[in-house]
Structure formats: C-alpha cells, structure tokens
Coordinates of N, CA, C and O in Angstrom, one line a residue:
X1 N 28.6 -27.3 -2.7 CA 27.7 -27.0 -2.3 C 26.7 -28.0 -3.3 O 27.4 -27.5 -4.6
X2 N 26.1 -28.8 -3.7 CA 25.2 -29.3 -4.6 C 24.6 -28.8 -5.1 O 23.9 -27.7 -4.9
X3 N 23.9 -28.6 -6.5 CA 22.9 -28.3 -7.5 C 21.6 -28.2 -6.7 O 21.1 -26.8 -6.6
X4 N 21.6 -29.1 -6.0 CA 20.1 -29.4 -5.6 C 19.8 -28.4 -4.6 O 18.8 -27.2 -4.1
X5 N 20.9 -28.2 -3.8 CA 21.2 -26.7 -2.2 C 20.8 -25.4 -2.8 O 20.7 -24.7 -2.5
X6 N 22.1 -24.7 -4.1 CA 22.1 -24.0 -4.6 C 20.2 -23.5 -5.2 O 20.3 -22.5 -5.0
X7 N 20.0 -24.3 -6.0 CA 18.3 -24.5 -6.1 C 17.5 -23.8 -5.2 O 16.3 -22.9 -5.2
X8 N 17.2 -24.8 -4.1 CA 16.6 -24.4 -2.5 C 17.3 -22.8 -2.5 O 16.1 -22.0 -2.1
X9 N 18.5 -22.3 -2.1 CA 18.9 -21.4 -1.7 C 17.9 -20.3 -2.3 O 17.4 -19.2 -2.4
X10 N 18.1 -20.4 -4.2 CA 17.7 -19.5 -4.6 C 16.2 -19.3 -4.7 O 15.5 -17.8 -5.2
X11 N 15.7 -20.3 -4.5 CA 13.5 -20.7 -4.7 C 13.5 -20.3 -3.6 O 12.4 -18.9 -3.5
X12 N 14.6 -20.1 -1.8 CA 13.9 -19.1 -1.1 C 14.4 -17.5 -1.0 O 13.6 -17.0 -0.5
X13 N 15.5 -17.3 -1.6 CA 15.4 -16.1 -2.2 C 14.2 -15.1 -2.9 O 14.2 -13.9 -2.8
X14 N 13.3 -16.0 -3.9 CA 12.7 -15.4 -4.5 C 11.8 -15.2 -4.0 O 10.9 -14.0 -4.1
X15 N 11.5 -16.4 -2.7 CA 10.2 -15.9 -2.0 C 10.0 -15.0 -1.2 O 9.4 -13.8 -0.6
X16 N 11.6 -14.3 -0.4 CA 11.6 -13.4 0.3 C 11.7 -12.3 -0.3 O 10.8 -10.9 -0.2
X17 N 11.9 -12.0 -1.7 CA 11.9 -10.9 -2.6 C 10.3 -10.4 -2.7 O 10.3 -9.2 -2.7
X18 N 9.2 -11.8 -3.3 CA 8.2 -11.2 -3.3 C 7.3 -10.8 -2.2 O 6.8 -10.1 -2.3
X19 N 7.9 -11.4 -0.7 CA 7.6 -11.3 0.4 C 7.4 -9.6 0.4 O 7.1 -8.6 0.9
X20 N 8.9 -9.0 -0.1 CA 8.7 -7.7 0.7 C 8.5 -7.1 -0.5 O 8.3 -5.8 -0.3
X21 N 7.8 -7.3 -1.4 CA 7.8 -6.4 -2.7 C 6.2 -6.3 -2.3 O 5.8 -5.0 -2.4
X22 N 5.4 -7.2 -1.5 CA 4.2 -6.8 -1.0 C 4.1 -5.8 0.0 O 3.1 -4.8 0.3
X23 N 5.3 -6.1 0.7 CA 5.4 -5.6 2.3 C 5.5 -4.0 2.0 O 4.6 -3.0 1.9
X24 N 6.8 -3.9 1.1 CA 6.5 -3.0 0.3 C 6.1 -1.8 -1.1 O 6.6 -1.0 -1.5
X25 N 4.7 -2.3 -1.1 CA 3.6 -1.7 -1.9 C 3.6 -0.6 -1.8 O 2.7 -0.2 -0.5
X26 N 3.5 0.6 -2.8 CA 3.4 1.9 -2.1 C 1.6 2.3 -2.2 O 1.3 2.9 -0.9
X27 N 0.9 1.6 -2.8 CA -0.4 1.4 -2.4 C -0.8 1.5 -0.7 O -1.6 2.0 -0.1
X28 N 0.1 -0.1 -0.6 CA 0.0 -0.1 1.1 C 0.5 1.2 2.0 O -0.2 1.7 2.8
X29 N 1.4 2.2 1.9 CA 1.9 3.1 2.3 C 1.2 4.1 2.2 O 1.0 4.8 3.1
X30 N 0.5 4.6 1.1 CA -0.1 5.8 0.7 C -1.2 5.7 1.3 O -2.1 6.1 2.2
X31 N -1.9 4.3 1.2 CA -3.6 4.1 2.1 C -3.5 4.4 3.3 O -4.2 4.8 4.0
X32 N -2.4 3.4 4.1 CA -2.3 3.7 5.6 C -1.9 5.1 6.0 O -2.9 5.6 7.5
X33 N -1.2 5.9 5.2 CA -1.0 7.3 5.5 C -2.3 8.1 5.4 O -2.5 8.7 6.6
X34 N -2.9 7.8 4.3 CA -4.2 8.4 4.3 C -5.2 8.4 5.4 O -6.3 9.4 5.8
X35 N -5.8 7.1 5.7 CA -6.1 6.6 6.5 C -6.3 7.3 7.7 O -7.2 7.7 8.4
X36 N -4.3 7.4 8.1 CA -4.2 7.5 9.7 C -4.5 9.7 9.8 O -5.1 9.7 10.6
X37 N -3.6 10.2 8.5 CA -3.9 11.6 8.6 C -5.9 11.7 8.3 O -5.8 13.1 9.0
X38 N -6.4 11.1 7.9 CA -7.7 11.5 7.7 C -8.6 11.3 9.0 O -9.5 11.7 9.5
X39 N -8.2 10.0 9.5 CA -9.1 10.1 11.3 C -8.5 11.2 12.1 O -9.5 11.8 12.6
X40 N -7.2 11.9 11.9 CA -7.2 13.2 12.9 C -7.6 14.2 12.3 O -7.7 14.6 13.2
X41 N -7.7 14.1 10.9 CA -8.1 15.5 10.5 C -9.6 15.4 11.1 O -10.4 16.6 11.1
X42 N -10.1 14.5 10.9 CA -11.6 14.0 10.7 C -12.3 13.9 12.5 O -13.3 15.3 12.6
X43 N -11.7 14.0 12.8 CA -11.6 14.4 14.6 C -11.5 16.1 14.9 O -12.1 16.2 15.8
X44 N -10.7 16.7 14.1 CA -10.1 18.1 14.3 C -11.6 18.4 13.9 O -11.6 19.5 14.5
X45 N -12.0 18.3 13.2 CA -13.4 18.8 12.0 C -14.6 18.7 13.0 O -15.8 19.3 12.3
X46 N -14.8 17.6 13.7 CA -16.3 17.5 14.4 C -16.4 18.3 15.1 O -17.3 18.5 14.9
X47 N -15.6 18.9 15.8 CA -16.2 20.3 17.1 C -15.7 21.1 16.5 O -14.4 21.4 17.2
X48 N -15.7 22.5 15.2 CA -15.1 23.2 14.7 C -15.5 24.3 16.0 O -16.5 24.2 16.8
X49 N -14.6 25.2 15.8 CA -14.6 26.1 17.0 C -15.1 27.4 15.6 O -14.9 27.2 14.5
X50 N -16.0 28.6 15.7 CA -16.8 29.8 15.7 C -15.1 30.3 14.4 O -15.4 31.0 13.5
X51 N -14.4 30.6 15.3 CA -13.4 30.9 14.5 C -12.6 30.4 12.9 O -12.1 31.0 12.0
X52 N -12.7 29.1 13.2 CA -12.2 28.2 12.5 C -13.3 28.2 11.4 O -13.3 28.5 10.0
X53 N -14.4 28.5 11.4 CA -15.6 28.4 10.5 C -15.7 29.8 9.7 O -16.1 29.7 8.8
X54 N -15.6 30.8 10.4 CA -15.0 32.0 10.1 C -14.4 32.2 8.9 O -14.0 32.6 7.9
X55 N -12.9 31.6 9.0 CA -11.5 31.5 7.9 C -12.6 31.0 7.0 O -11.8 31.3 6.1
X56 N -12.9 30.0 6.7 CA -13.7 29.2 5.8 C -14.7 29.3 5.3 O -15.0 29.0 4.6
X57 N -15.2 31.0 6.1 CA -16.7 30.6 4.9 C -17.6 30.3 5.5 O -18.6 29.9 4.8
X58 N -17.3 29.2 6.6 CA -18.6 28.5 7.3 C -18.7 27.3 6.4 O -19.8 26.8 6.8
X59 N -17.7 27.0 6.0 CA -17.4 25.4 5.4 C -16.2 24.9 6.4 O -15.3 25.4 6.8
X60 N -17.0 23.5 6.7 CA -16.3 23.0 7.9 C -15.0 22.3 7.0 O -15.6 20.7 7.0
X61 N -13.9 22.8 6.6 CA -13.4 22.5 5.5 C -11.8 21.0 6.5 O -11.8 20.0 5.8
X62 N -11.7 21.1 8.0 CA -11.4 19.9 8.3 C -12.0 18.8 8.4 O -11.8 17.6 7.7
X63 N -13.4 18.8 8.4 CA -14.3 17.6 8.2 C -14.4 16.9 6.8 O -14.3 15.6 6.4
X64 N -14.4 18.0 6.1 CA -15.0 17.9 4.7 C -13.1 16.9 4.1 O -13.3 16.0 3.5
X65 N -12.0 17.6 4.7 CA -11.1 17.4 3.9 C -10.8 15.6 4.8 O -10.0 15.0 4.2
X66 N -10.7 15.8 6.1 CA -10.6 14.6 6.5 C -11.8 13.5 6.0 O -11.0 11.8 6.4
X67 N -12.6 13.5 5.6 CA -13.5 12.4 5.3 C -13.3 12.1 3.3 O -12.8 10.8 3.2
X68 N -12.4 13.1 2.8 CA -11.8 12.4 2.0 C -10.3 11.9 1.6 O -10.5 10.8 1.6
X69 N -10.1 12.2 2.7 CA -8.6 11.7 3.2 C -8.9 10.5 3.3 O -7.9 9.1 2.7
X70 N -9.8 10.2 3.9 CA -10.0 8.5 4.7 C -10.6 8.0 3.5 O -9.9 7.0 3.5
X71 N -11.6 8.4 2.7 CA -12.1 7.8 1.6 C -11.2 7.4 0.8 O -11.0 6.2 0.0
X72 N -9.9 8.2 0.9 CA -9.3 7.7 -0.4 C -8.2 6.6 0.0 O -7.7 5.9 -0.9
X73 N -7.8 7.1 0.9 CA -7.0 5.9 2.2 C -7.8 4.7 1.8 O -7.3 3.6 1.4
X74 N -8.7 4.1 2.5 CA -9.9 2.8 1.8 C -9.2 2.7 0.6 O -9.3 1.4 0.6
X75 N -10.0 3.3 0.1 CA -9.8 3.2 -1.7 C -8.3 2.8 -2.2 O -9.0 1.3 -2.7
X76 N -7.3 2.9 -1.6 CA -6.4 2.3 -1.9 C -5.6 0.8 -1.5 O -5.7 -0.1 -2.2
X77 N -6.6 1.0 0.1 CA -5.8 0.1 0.6 C -7.3 -1.6 -0.4 O -6.8 -2.7 0.1
X78 N -8.4 -1.0 -0.4 CA -9.4 -1.8 -1.5 C -8.6 -2.7 -2.5 O -8.7 -3.8 -2.9
X79 N -8.0 -1.6 -3.6 CA -7.3 -1.8 -4.4 C -5.9 -2.6 -4.2 O -6.0 -3.8 -5.0
X80 N -5.6 -2.4 -3.0 CA -4.6 -3.1 -2.7 C -4.9 -5.1 -2.4 O -4.4 -5.8 -3.4
X81 N -5.6 -5.1 -1.9 CA -6.7 -6.1 -1.5 C -7.4 -7.0 -2.7 O -6.5 -8.4 -2.9
X82 N -7.7 -5.9 -3.6 CA -8.9 -6.6 -4.5 C -7.7 -7.0 -5.7 O -7.6 -8.1 -6.4
X83 N -6.4 -6.4 -5.8 CA -5.3 -6.6 -6.9 C -3.9 -6.7 -6.4 O -3.2 -5.8 -6.4
X84 N -3.7 -7.9 -5.3 CA -2.1 -7.6 -5.5 C -1.0 -7.8 -5.8 O -1.2 -8.2 -7.1
X85 N -0.3 -7.9 -5.3 CA 0.9 -7.6 -6.1 C 1.5 -9.1 -6.9 O 2.1 -10.0 -5.9
X86 N 1.9 -9.1 -8.0 CA 1.8 -10.3 -8.9 C 3.3 -11.1 -8.0 O 4.3 -9.8 -7.8
X87 N 4.1 -12.3 -7.7 CA 5.0 -12.0 -7.5 C 5.9 -11.9 -9.1 O 6.1 -12.3 -10.0
X88 N 7.0 -11.6 -8.6 CA 8.3 -11.6 -9.4 C 8.5 -12.5 -10.2 O 8.7 -14.0 -10.1
X89 N 8.6 -12.5 -12.2 CA 8.8 -13.9 -12.8 C 10.6 -13.8 -12.1 O 11.6 -13.2 -12.5
X90 N 11.0 -14.8 -12.4 CA 12.3 -15.9 -12.2 C 13.1 -15.1 -13.6 O 12.3 -15.2 -14.7
X91 N 14.1 -14.6 -13.5 CA 14.6 -14.2 -15.2 C 15.4 -15.2 -15.3 O 16.0 -16.0 -14.7
X92 N 15.3 -15.7 -16.3 CA 16.2 -16.8 -17.1 C 17.4 -16.9 -17.6 O 17.9 -15.6 -18.3
X93 N 18.3 -17.3 -17.1 CA 19.7 -17.1 -17.6 C 20.0 -17.9 -18.8 O 19.1 -18.7 -19.6
X94 N 20.5 -16.9 -20.0 CA 21.1 -17.4 -21.0 C 21.7 -18.6 -21.3 O 22.6 -19.0 -20.8
X95 N 21.0 -19.3 -22.6 CA 21.0 -21.1 -22.3 C 20.2 -21.8 -21.3 O 20.1 -23.0 -21.8
X96 N 19.4 -20.6 -20.9 CA 18.2 -22.5 -20.3 C 17.2 -21.7 -20.8 O 16.6 -20.6 -21.0
X97 N 16.1 -22.6 -21.1 CA 15.0 -22.6 -21.4 C 13.9 -21.9 -20.2 O 14.6 -23.1 -18.8
X98 N 12.3 -21.6 -20.0 CA 12.1 -21.4 -19.7 C 11.2 -23.1 -19.1 O 11.1 -23.5 -20.0
X99 N 10.6 -22.0 -17.8 CA 10.2 -23.9 -17.1 C 8.4 -23.8 -17.2 O 7.8 -24.5 -16.2
X100 N 8.1 -23.1 -18.1 CA 6.7 -23.3 -17.9 C 5.9 -24.0 -19.2 O 6.0 -23.7 -19.9

C-alpha cells in the first residue's frame, strides 16, 4: 500500500467520522423527540374531557405542556441548523507539523 492510498483512506475515514458526528448530534435526537411527543400531547389536549379539566383545576395541562414541548423541540432543531456540528480536527502525530 502506497503513501497516497493510506492518505486517501485516512481522509475517507475522517469524512465518515464527521458525518457520524452530525447524525448523532444530541440536539437532533432531543429536538426530534420533543417535537414528536409535543405533537402527541398537543393532540391529546385539543379536545379534553371534563374529568381531565377537573383534575387539573380547569387548566388544559395537556395542551400547554404539548405546546411547550413542541416549541422546545423546534428550538433544538433551529439551534442545530444555525450552528451545525463542526468537523473534527485531525490530530497531529508526533514529529508532524500542522498543515494549516
């Protein structure tokens, strides 16, 4: 294997690592789950029963909680879009000068 092949494989692995870091960013996971659960709880709160309202002392808690979760999830996804995960910086091996 030549030096060029090794260099190409290293750059391919770095690209895959950067892609994996972006896919598994916690903001994406948390934001997606909050949006999903927010939609479900909001739908449950759109038409509450009288018993549910009586338990919560007249406050439609499902609607307000669902909307809060929905907005929090959207916040996380917008944050991810505005400030994406930077690609990882390659580590310099001892005796090798940085290429910047």
